[in-house]
Short mmCIF file of N, CA and C and ligand atoms in Angstrom, two decimals:
data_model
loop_
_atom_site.label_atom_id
_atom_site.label_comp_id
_atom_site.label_asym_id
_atom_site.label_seq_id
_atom_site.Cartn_x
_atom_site.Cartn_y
_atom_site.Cartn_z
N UNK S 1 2.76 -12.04 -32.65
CA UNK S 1 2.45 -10.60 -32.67
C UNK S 1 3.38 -9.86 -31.71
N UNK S 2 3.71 -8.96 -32.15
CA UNK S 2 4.75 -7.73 -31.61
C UNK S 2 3.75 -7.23 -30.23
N UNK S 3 4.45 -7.47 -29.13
CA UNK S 3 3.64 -6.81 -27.66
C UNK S 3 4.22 -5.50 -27.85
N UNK S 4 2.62 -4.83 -27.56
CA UNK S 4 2.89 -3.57 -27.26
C UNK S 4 2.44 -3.16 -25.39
N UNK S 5 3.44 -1.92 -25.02
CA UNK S 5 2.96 -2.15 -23.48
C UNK S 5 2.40 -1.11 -23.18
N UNK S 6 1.62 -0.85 -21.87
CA UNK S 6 1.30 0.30 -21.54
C UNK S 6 1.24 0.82 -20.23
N UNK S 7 1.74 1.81 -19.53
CA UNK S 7 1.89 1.54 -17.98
C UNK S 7 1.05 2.37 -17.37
N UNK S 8 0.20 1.36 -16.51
CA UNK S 8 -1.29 1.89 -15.92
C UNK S 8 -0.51 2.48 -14.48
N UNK S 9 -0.83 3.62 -14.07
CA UNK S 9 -0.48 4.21 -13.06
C UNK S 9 -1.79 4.44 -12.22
N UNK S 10 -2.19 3.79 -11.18
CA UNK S 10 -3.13 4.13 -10.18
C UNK S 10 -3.76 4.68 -9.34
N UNK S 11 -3.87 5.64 -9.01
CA UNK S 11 -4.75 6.47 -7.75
C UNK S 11 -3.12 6.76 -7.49
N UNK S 12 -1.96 7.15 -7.82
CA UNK S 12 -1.05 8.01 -7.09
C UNK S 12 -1.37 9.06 -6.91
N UNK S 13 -2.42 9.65 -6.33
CA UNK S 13 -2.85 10.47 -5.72
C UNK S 13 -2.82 11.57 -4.61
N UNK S 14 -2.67 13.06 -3.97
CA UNK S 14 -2.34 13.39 -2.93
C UNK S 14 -3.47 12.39 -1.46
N UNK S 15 -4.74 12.12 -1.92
CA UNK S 15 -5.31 11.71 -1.09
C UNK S 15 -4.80 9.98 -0.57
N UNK S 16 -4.24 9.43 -1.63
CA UNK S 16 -3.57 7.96 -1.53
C UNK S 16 -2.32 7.87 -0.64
N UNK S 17 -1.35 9.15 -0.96
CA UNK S 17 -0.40 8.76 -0.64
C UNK S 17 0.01 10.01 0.68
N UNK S 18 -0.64 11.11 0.97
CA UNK S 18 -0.47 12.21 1.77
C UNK S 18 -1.04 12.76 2.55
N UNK S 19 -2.68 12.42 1.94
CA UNK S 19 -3.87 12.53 2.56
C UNK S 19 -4.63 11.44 3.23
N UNK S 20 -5.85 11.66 3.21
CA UNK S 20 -6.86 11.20 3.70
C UNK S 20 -6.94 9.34 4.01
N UNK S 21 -5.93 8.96 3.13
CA UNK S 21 -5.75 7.14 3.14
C UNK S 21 -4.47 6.81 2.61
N UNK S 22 -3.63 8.09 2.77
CA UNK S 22 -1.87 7.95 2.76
C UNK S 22 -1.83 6.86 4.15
N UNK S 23 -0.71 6.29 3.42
CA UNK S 23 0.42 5.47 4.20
C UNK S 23 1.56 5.42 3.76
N UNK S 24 2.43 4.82 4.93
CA UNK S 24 3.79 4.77 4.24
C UNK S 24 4.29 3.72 2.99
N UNK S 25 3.66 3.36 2.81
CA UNK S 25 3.88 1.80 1.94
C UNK S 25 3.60 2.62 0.69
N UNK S 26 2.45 3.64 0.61
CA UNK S 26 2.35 4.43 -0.68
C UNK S 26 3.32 5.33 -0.94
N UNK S 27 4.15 5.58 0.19
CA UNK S 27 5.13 6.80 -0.14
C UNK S 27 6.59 6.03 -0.46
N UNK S 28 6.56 4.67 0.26
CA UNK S 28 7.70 3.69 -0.56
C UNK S 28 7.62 3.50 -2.05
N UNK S 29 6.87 3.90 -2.66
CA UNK S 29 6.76 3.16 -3.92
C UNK S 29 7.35 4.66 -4.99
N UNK S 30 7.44 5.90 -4.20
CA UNK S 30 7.17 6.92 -4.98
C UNK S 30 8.38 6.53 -5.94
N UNK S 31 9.79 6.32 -5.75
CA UNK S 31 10.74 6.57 -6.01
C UNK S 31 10.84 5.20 -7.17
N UNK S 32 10.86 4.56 -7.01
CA UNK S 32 10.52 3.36 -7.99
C UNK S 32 9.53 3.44 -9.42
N UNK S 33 8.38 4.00 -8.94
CA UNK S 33 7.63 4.78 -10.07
C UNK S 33 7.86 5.97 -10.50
N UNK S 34 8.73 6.78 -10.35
CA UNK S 34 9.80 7.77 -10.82
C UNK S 34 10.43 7.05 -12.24
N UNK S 35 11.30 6.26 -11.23
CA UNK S 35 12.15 5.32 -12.31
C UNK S 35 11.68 4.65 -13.62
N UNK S 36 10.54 4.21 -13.21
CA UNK S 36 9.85 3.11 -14.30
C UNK S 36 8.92 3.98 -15.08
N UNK S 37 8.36 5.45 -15.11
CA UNK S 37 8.00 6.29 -15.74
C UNK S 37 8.71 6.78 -16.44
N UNK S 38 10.15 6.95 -16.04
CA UNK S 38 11.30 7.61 -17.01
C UNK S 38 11.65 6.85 -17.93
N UNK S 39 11.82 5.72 -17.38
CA UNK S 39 12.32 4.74 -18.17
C UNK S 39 11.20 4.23 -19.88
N UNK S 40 9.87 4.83 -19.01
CA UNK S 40 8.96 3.88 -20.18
C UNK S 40 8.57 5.00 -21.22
N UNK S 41 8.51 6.55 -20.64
CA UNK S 41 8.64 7.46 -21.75
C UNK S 41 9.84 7.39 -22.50
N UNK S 42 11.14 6.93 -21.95
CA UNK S 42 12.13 7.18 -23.15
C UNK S 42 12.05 5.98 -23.79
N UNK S 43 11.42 4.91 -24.09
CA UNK S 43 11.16 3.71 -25.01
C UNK S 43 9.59 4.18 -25.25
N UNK S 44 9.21 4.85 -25.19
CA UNK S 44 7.87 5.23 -25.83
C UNK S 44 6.68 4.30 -25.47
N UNK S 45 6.58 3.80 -24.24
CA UNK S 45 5.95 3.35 -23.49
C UNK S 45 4.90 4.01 -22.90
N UNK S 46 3.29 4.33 -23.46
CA UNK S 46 2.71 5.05 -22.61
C UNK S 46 2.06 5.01 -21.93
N UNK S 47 1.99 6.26 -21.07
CA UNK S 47 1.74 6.29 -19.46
C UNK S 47 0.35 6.71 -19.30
N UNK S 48 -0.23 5.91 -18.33
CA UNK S 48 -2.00 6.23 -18.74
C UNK S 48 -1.85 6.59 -16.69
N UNK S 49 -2.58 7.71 -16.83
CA UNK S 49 -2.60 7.79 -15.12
C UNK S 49 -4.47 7.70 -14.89
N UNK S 50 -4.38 6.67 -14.12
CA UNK S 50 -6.09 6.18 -13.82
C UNK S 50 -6.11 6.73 -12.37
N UNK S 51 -6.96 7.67 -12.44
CA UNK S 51 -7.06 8.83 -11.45
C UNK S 51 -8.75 8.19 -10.73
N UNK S 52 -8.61 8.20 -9.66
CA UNK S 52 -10.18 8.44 -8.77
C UNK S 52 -10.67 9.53 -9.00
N UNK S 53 -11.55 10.11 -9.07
CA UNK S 53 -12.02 11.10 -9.41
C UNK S 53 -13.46 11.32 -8.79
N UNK S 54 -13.98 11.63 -7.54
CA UNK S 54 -14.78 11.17 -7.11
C UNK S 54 -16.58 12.26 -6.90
N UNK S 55 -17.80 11.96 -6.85
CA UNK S 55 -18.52 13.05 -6.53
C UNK S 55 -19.20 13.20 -5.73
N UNK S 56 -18.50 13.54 -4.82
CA UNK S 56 -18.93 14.31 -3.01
C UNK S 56 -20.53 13.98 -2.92
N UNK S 57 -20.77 13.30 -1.92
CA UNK S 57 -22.02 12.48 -1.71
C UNK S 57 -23.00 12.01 -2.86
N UNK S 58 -22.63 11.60 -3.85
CA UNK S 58 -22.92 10.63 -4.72
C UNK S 58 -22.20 9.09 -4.72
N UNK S 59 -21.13 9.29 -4.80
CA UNK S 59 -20.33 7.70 -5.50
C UNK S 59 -20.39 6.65 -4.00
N UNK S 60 -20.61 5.56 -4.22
CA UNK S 60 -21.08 4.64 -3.52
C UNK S 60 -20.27 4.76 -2.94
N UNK S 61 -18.83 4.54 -3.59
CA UNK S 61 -17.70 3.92 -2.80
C UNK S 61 -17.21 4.77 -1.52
N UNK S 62 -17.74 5.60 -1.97
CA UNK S 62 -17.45 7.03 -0.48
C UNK S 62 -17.88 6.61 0.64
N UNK S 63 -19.48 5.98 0.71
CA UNK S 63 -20.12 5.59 1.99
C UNK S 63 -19.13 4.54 2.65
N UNK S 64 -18.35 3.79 1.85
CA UNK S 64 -17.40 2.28 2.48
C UNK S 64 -16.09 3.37 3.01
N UNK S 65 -15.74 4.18 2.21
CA UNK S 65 -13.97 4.55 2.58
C UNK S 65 -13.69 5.94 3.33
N UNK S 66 -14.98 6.42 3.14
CA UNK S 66 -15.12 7.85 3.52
C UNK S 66 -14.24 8.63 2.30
N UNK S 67 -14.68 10.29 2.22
CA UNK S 67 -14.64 11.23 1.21
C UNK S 67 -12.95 10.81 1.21
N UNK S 68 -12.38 10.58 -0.26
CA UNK S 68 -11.26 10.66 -0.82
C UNK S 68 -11.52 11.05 -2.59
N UNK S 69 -10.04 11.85 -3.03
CA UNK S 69 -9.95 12.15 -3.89
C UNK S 69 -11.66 12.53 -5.11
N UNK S 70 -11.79 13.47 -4.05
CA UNK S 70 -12.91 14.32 -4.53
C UNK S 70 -12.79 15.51 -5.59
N UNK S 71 -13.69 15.18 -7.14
CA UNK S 71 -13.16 15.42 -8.16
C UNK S 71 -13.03 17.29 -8.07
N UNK S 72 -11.88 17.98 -8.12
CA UNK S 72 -11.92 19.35 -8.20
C UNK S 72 -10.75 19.87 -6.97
N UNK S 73 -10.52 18.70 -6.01
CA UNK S 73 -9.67 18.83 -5.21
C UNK S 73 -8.38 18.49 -5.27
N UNK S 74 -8.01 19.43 -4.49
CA UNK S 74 -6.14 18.64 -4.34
C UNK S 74 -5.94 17.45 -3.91
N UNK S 75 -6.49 17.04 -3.43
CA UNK S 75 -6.50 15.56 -2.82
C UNK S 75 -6.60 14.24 -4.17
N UNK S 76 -7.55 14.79 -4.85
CA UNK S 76 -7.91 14.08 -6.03
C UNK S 76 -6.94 14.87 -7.43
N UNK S 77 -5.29 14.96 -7.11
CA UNK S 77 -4.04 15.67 -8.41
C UNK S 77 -3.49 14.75 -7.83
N UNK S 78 -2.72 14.25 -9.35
CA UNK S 78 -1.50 13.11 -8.88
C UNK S 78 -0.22 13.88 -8.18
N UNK S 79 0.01 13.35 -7.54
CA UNK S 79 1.06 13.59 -6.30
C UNK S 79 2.19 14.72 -7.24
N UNK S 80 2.78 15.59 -6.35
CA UNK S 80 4.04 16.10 -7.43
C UNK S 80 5.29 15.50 -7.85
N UNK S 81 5.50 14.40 -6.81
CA UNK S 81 6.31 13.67 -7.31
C UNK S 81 6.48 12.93 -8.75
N UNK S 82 5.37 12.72 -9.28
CA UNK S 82 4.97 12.19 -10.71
C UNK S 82 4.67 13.32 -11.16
N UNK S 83 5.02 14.26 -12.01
CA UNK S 83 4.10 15.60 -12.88
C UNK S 83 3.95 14.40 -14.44
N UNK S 84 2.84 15.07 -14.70
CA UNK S 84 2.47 14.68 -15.78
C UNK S 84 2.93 14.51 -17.13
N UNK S 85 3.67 14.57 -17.93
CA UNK S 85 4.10 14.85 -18.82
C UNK S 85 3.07 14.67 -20.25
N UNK S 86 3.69 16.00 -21.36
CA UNK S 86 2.79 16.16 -22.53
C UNK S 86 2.23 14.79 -22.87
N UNK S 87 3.35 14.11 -23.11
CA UNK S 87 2.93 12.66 -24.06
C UNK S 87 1.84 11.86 -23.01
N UNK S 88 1.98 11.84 -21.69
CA UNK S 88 0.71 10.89 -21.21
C UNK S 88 -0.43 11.22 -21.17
N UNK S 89 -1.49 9.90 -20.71
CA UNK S 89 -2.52 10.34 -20.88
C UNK S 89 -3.72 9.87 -18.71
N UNK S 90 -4.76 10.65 -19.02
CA UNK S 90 -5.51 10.79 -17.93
C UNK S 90 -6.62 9.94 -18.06
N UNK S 91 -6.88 9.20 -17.05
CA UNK S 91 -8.14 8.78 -17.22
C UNK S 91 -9.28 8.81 -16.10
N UNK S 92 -10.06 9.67 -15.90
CA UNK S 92 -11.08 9.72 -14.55
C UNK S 92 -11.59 8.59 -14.32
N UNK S 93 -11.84 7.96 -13.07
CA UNK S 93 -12.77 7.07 -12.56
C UNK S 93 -13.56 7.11 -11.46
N UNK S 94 -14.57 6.61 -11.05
CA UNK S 94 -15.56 6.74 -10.38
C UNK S 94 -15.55 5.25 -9.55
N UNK S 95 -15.09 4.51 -9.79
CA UNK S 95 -14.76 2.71 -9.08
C UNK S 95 -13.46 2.50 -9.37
N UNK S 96 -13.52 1.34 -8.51
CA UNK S 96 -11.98 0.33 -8.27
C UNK S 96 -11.43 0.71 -9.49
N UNK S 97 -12.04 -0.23 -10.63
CA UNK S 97 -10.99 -0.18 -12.13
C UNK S 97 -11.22 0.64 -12.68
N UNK S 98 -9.87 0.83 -13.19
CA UNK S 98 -9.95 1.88 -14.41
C UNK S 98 -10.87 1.88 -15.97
N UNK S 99 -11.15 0.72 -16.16
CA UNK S 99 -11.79 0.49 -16.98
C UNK S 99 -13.34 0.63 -17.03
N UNK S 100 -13.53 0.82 -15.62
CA UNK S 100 -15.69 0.89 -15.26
C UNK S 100 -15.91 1.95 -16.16
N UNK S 101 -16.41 2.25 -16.81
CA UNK S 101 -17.78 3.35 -17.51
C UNK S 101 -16.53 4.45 -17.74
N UNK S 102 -15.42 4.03 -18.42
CA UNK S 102 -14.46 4.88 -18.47
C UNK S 102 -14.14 4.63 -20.09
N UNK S 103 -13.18 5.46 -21.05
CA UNK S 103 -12.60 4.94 -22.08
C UNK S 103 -11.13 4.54 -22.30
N UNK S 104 -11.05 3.92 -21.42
CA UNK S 104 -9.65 3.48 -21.17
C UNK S 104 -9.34 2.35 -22.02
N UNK S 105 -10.79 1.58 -22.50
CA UNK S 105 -10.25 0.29 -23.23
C UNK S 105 -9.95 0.89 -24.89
N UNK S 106 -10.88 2.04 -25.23
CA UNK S 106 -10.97 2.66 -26.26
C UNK S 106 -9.14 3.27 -26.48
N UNK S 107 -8.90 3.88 -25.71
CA UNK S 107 -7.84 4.31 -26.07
C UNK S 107 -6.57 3.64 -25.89
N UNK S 108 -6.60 2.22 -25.08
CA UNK S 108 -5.63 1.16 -25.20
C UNK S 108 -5.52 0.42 -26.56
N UNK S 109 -6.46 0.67 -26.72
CA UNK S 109 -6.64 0.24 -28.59
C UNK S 109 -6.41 0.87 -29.50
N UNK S 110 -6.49 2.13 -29.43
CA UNK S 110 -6.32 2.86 -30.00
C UNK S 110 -4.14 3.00 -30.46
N UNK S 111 -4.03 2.72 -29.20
CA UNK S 111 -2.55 3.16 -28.61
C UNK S 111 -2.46 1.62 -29.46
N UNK S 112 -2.81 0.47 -29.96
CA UNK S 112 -2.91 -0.71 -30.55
C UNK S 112 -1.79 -1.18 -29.02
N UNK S 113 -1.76 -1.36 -27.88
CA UNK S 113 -1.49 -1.93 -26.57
C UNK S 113 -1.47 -3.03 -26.65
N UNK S 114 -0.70 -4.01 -26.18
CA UNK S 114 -1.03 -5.84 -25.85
C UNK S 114 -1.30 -6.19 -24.44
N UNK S 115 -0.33 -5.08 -24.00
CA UNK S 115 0.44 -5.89 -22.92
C UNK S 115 -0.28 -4.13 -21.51
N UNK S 116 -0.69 -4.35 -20.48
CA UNK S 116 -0.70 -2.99 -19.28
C UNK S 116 0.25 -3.93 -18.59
N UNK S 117 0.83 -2.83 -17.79
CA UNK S 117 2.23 -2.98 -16.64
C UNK S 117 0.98 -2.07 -15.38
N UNK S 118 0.92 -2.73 -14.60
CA UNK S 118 -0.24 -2.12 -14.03
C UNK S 118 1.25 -1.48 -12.39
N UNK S 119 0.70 -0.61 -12.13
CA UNK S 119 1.48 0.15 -11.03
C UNK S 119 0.46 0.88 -10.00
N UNK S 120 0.68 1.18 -8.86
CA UNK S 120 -0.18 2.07 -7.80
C UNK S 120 -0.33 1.74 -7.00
N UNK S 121 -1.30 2.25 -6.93
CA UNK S 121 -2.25 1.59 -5.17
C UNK S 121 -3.82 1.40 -5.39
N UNK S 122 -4.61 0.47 -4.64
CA UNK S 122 -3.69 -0.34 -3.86
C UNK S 122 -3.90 -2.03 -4.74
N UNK S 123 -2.93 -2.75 -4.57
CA UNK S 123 -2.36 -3.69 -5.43
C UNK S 123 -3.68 -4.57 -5.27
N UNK S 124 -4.20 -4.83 -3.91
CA UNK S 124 -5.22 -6.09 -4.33
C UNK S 124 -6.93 -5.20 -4.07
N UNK S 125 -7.04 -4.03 -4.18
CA UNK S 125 -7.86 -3.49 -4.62
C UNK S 125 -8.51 -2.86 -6.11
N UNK S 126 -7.93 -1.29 -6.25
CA UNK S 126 -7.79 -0.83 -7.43
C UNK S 126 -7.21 -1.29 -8.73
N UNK S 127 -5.95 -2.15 -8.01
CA UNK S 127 -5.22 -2.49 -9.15
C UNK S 127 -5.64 -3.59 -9.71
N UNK S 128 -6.03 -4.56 -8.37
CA UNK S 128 -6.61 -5.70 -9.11
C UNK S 128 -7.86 -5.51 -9.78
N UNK S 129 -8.93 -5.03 -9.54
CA UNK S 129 -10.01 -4.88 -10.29
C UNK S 129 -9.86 -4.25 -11.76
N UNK S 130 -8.78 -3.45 -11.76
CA UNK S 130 -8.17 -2.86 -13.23
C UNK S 130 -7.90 -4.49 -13.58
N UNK S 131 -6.57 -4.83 -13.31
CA UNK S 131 -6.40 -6.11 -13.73
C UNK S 131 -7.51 -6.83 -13.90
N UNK S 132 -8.68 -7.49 -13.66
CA UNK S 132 -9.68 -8.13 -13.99
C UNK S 132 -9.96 -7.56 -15.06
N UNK S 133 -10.49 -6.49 -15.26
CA UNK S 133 -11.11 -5.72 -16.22
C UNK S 133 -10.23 -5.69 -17.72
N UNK S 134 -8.95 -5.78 -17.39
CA UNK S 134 -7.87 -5.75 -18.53
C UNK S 134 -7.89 -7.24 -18.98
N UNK S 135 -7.85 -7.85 -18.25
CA UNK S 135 -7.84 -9.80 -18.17
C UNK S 135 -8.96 -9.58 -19.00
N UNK S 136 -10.25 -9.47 -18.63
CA UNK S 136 -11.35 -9.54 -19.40
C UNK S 136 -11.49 -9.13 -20.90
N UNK S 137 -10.62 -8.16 -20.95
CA UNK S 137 -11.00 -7.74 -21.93
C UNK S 137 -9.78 -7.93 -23.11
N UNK S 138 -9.11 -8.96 -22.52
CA UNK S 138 -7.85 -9.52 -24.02
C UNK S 138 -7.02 -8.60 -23.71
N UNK S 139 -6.48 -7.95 -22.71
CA UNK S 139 -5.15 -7.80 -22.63
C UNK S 139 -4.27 -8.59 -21.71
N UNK S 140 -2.50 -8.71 -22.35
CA UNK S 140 -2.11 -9.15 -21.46
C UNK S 140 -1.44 -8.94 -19.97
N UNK S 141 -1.33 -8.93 -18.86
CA UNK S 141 -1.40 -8.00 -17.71
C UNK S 141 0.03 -8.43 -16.95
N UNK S 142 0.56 -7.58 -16.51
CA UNK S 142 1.74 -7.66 -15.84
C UNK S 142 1.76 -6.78 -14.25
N UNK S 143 2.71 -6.93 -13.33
CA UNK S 143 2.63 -6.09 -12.07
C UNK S 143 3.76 -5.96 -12.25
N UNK S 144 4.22 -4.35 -11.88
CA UNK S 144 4.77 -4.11 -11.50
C UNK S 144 5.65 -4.32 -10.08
N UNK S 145 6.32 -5.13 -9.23
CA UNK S 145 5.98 -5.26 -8.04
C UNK S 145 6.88 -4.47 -7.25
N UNK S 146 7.54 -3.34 -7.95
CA UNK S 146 8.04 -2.28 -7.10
C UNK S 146 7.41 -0.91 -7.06
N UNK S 147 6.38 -1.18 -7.58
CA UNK S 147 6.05 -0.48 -8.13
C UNK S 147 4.52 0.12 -8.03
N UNK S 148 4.24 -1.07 -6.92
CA UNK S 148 2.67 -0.82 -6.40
C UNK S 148 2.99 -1.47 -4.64
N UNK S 149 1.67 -1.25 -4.21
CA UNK S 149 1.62 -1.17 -2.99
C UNK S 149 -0.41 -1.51 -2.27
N UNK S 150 0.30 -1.98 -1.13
CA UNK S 150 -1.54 -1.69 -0.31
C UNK S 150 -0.85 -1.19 0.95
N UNK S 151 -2.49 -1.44 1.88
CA UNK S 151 -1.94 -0.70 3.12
C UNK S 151 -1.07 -1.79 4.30
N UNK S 152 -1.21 -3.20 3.90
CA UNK S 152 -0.33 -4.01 4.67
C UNK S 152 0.22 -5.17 3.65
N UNK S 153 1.61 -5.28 4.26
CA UNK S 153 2.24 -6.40 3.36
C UNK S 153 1.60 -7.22 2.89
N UNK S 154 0.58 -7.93 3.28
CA UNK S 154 -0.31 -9.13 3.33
C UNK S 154 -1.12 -8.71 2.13
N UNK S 155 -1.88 -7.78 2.30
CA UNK S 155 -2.29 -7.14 1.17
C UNK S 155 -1.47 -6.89 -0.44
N UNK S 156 -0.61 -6.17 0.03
CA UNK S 156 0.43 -6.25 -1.20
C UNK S 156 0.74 -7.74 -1.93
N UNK S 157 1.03 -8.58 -1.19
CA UNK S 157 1.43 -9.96 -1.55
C UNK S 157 -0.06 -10.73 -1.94
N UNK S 158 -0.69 -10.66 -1.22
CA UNK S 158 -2.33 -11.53 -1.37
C UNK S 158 -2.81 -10.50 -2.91
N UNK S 159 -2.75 -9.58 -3.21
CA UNK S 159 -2.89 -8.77 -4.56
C UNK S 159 -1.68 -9.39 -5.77
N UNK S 160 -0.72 -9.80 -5.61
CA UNK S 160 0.13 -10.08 -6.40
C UNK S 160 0.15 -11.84 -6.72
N UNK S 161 -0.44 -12.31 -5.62
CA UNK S 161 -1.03 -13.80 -6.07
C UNK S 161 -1.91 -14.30 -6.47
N UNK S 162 -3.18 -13.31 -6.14
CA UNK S 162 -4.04 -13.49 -6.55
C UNK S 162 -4.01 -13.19 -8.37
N UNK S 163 -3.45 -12.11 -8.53
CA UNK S 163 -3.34 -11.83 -9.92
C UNK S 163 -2.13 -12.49 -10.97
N UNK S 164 -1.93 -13.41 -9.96
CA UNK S 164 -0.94 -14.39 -11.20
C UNK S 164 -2.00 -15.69 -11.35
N UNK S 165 -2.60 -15.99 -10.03
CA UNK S 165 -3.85 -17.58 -9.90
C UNK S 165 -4.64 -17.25 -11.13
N UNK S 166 -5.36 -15.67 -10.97
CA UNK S 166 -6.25 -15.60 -11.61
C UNK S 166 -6.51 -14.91 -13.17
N UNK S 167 -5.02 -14.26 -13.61
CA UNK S 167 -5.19 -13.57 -14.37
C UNK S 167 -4.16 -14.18 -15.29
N UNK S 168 -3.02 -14.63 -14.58
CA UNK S 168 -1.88 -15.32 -15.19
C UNK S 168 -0.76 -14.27 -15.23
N UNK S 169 -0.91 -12.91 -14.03
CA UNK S 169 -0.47 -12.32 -14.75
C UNK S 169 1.06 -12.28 -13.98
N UNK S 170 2.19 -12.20 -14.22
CA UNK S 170 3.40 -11.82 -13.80
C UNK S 170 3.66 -10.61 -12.80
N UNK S 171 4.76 -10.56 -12.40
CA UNK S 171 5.05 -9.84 -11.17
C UNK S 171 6.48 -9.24 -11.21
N UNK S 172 6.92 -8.42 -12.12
CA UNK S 172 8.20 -8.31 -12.66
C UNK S 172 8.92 -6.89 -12.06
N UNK S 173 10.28 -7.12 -11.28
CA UNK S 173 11.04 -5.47 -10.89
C UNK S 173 11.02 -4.76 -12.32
N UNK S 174 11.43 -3.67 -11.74
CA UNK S 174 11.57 -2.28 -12.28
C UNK S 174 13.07 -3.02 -13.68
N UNK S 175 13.72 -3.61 -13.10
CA UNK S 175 15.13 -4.81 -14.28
C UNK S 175 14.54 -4.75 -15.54
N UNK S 176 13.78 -6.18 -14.87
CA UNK S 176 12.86 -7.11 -15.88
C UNK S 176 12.00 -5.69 -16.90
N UNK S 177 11.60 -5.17 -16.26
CA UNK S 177 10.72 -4.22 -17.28
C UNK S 177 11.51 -3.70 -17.93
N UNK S 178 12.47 -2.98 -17.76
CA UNK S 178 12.86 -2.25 -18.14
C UNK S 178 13.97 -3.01 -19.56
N UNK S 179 14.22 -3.93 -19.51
CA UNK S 179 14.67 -5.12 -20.51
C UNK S 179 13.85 -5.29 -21.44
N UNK S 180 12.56 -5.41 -20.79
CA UNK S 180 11.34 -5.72 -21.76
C UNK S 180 11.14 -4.45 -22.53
N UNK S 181 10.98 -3.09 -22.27
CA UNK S 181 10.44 -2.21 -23.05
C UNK S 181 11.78 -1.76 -24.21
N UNK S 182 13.14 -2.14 -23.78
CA UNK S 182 14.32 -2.05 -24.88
C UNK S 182 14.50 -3.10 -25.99
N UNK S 183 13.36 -3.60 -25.88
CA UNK S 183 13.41 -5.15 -26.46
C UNK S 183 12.89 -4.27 -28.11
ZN1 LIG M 201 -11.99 5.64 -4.59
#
C-alpha cells in the first residue's frame, strides 16, 4: 500500500515557546519546522496543527503545569513564526495527545493518511502520548528529530527512544523526510 503522510505539528504555541513554559530548546526548533512545513505543503503533505487549547480552572492538567495556553488567548495562537496556511488543518485539545476526545483520527482518515511525521513540543510528553495514540490506532509513526524538542536534552532523547522501543517508530532529519515526501 502507497504511504500516505501527515505532519502533526504540536503545541507550537506562544505559551510553549515565548510564554509561560517557553524555552530555548522550543525556539531552536522554530527554523527547522519552517523548513519541513514548506517543504510538506509543496508535496501536498498535510499539516495538522494540534493546538492545547485549554479551560481556565477546569482542565486537570492546569493544576500539574499551571495556566498555559488558555483557550481565547494569545498564549494559546500558534507562534507567528508558523502562520497557518489555507490548506492546513487545526485541531483543539484539552490533554497530552492530540487524539483524546478530539477528531483528529476522523480526519486522518479521512485525509486516507498511513504514515504522521509527528513534530513540536514536548517530544517525550505531548508528542509522545500523540504517538501512543497514533500507534494505537494503526498508524504508522515517525519523529521528526529536528524538528521537535523538550525542556532538557535528556528529555528530548529519552522521548525519541522511547518512541522507537515502543512504537517502532523512526527518528528521521528534515533530508530523510524530505526524500520521503518526493517519493
Ligand atoms: Zn497543556
Amino acid at each position: 500500500m502507497n504511504k500516505k503522510y501527515a505532519i502533526l505539528v504540536v503545541d507550537m504555541l506562544n505559551d510553549f515557546v515565548t510564554g509561560a513554559l517557553g524555552c530555548d530548546n522550543a525556539r531552536a526548533i522554530v527554523k527547522p519546522t519552517q523548513e519541513l512545513l514548506e517543504e510538506a505543503r509543496k508535496n501536498n503533505v498535510p499539516v495538522i496543527f494540534c493546538n492545547d487549547s485549554h479551560l481556565k480552572g477546569i482542565d486537570k492538567e492546569l493544576d500539574f503545569w499551571g495556566d498555559h495556553a488558555i483557550r481565547g488567548t494569545k498564549g494559546a495562537d500558534v507562534i507567528p513564526e508558523l502562520p497557518i496556511s489555507e490548506k492546513d488543518y487545526v485541531i483543539l485539545k484539552r490533554r497530552y495527545s492530540a487524539f483524546f476526545q478530539t477528531d483528529l483520527d476522523l480526519l486522518l482518515k479521512e485525509l486516507g493518511v498511513t504514515t504522521v511525521v509527528i513534530t513540536g513540543l514536548h517530544t517525550h510528553m505531548c508528542c509522545r502520548h500523540t504517538a501512543a495514540d497514533a500507534f494505537q490506532n494503526n498508524y504508522e509513526v515517525i519523529f521528526a528529530n529536528e524538528a521537535t524538542n523538550a525542556f532538557t536534552k535528556e528529555d528530548y532523547e529519552y522521548g525519541l527512544k522511547y518512541a522507537k522501543e515502543t512504537y517502532g517508530a523512526p527518528n528521521y532529519t528534515n533530508k530523510e523526510l524530505f526524500d520521503l515526501f518526493s517519493k
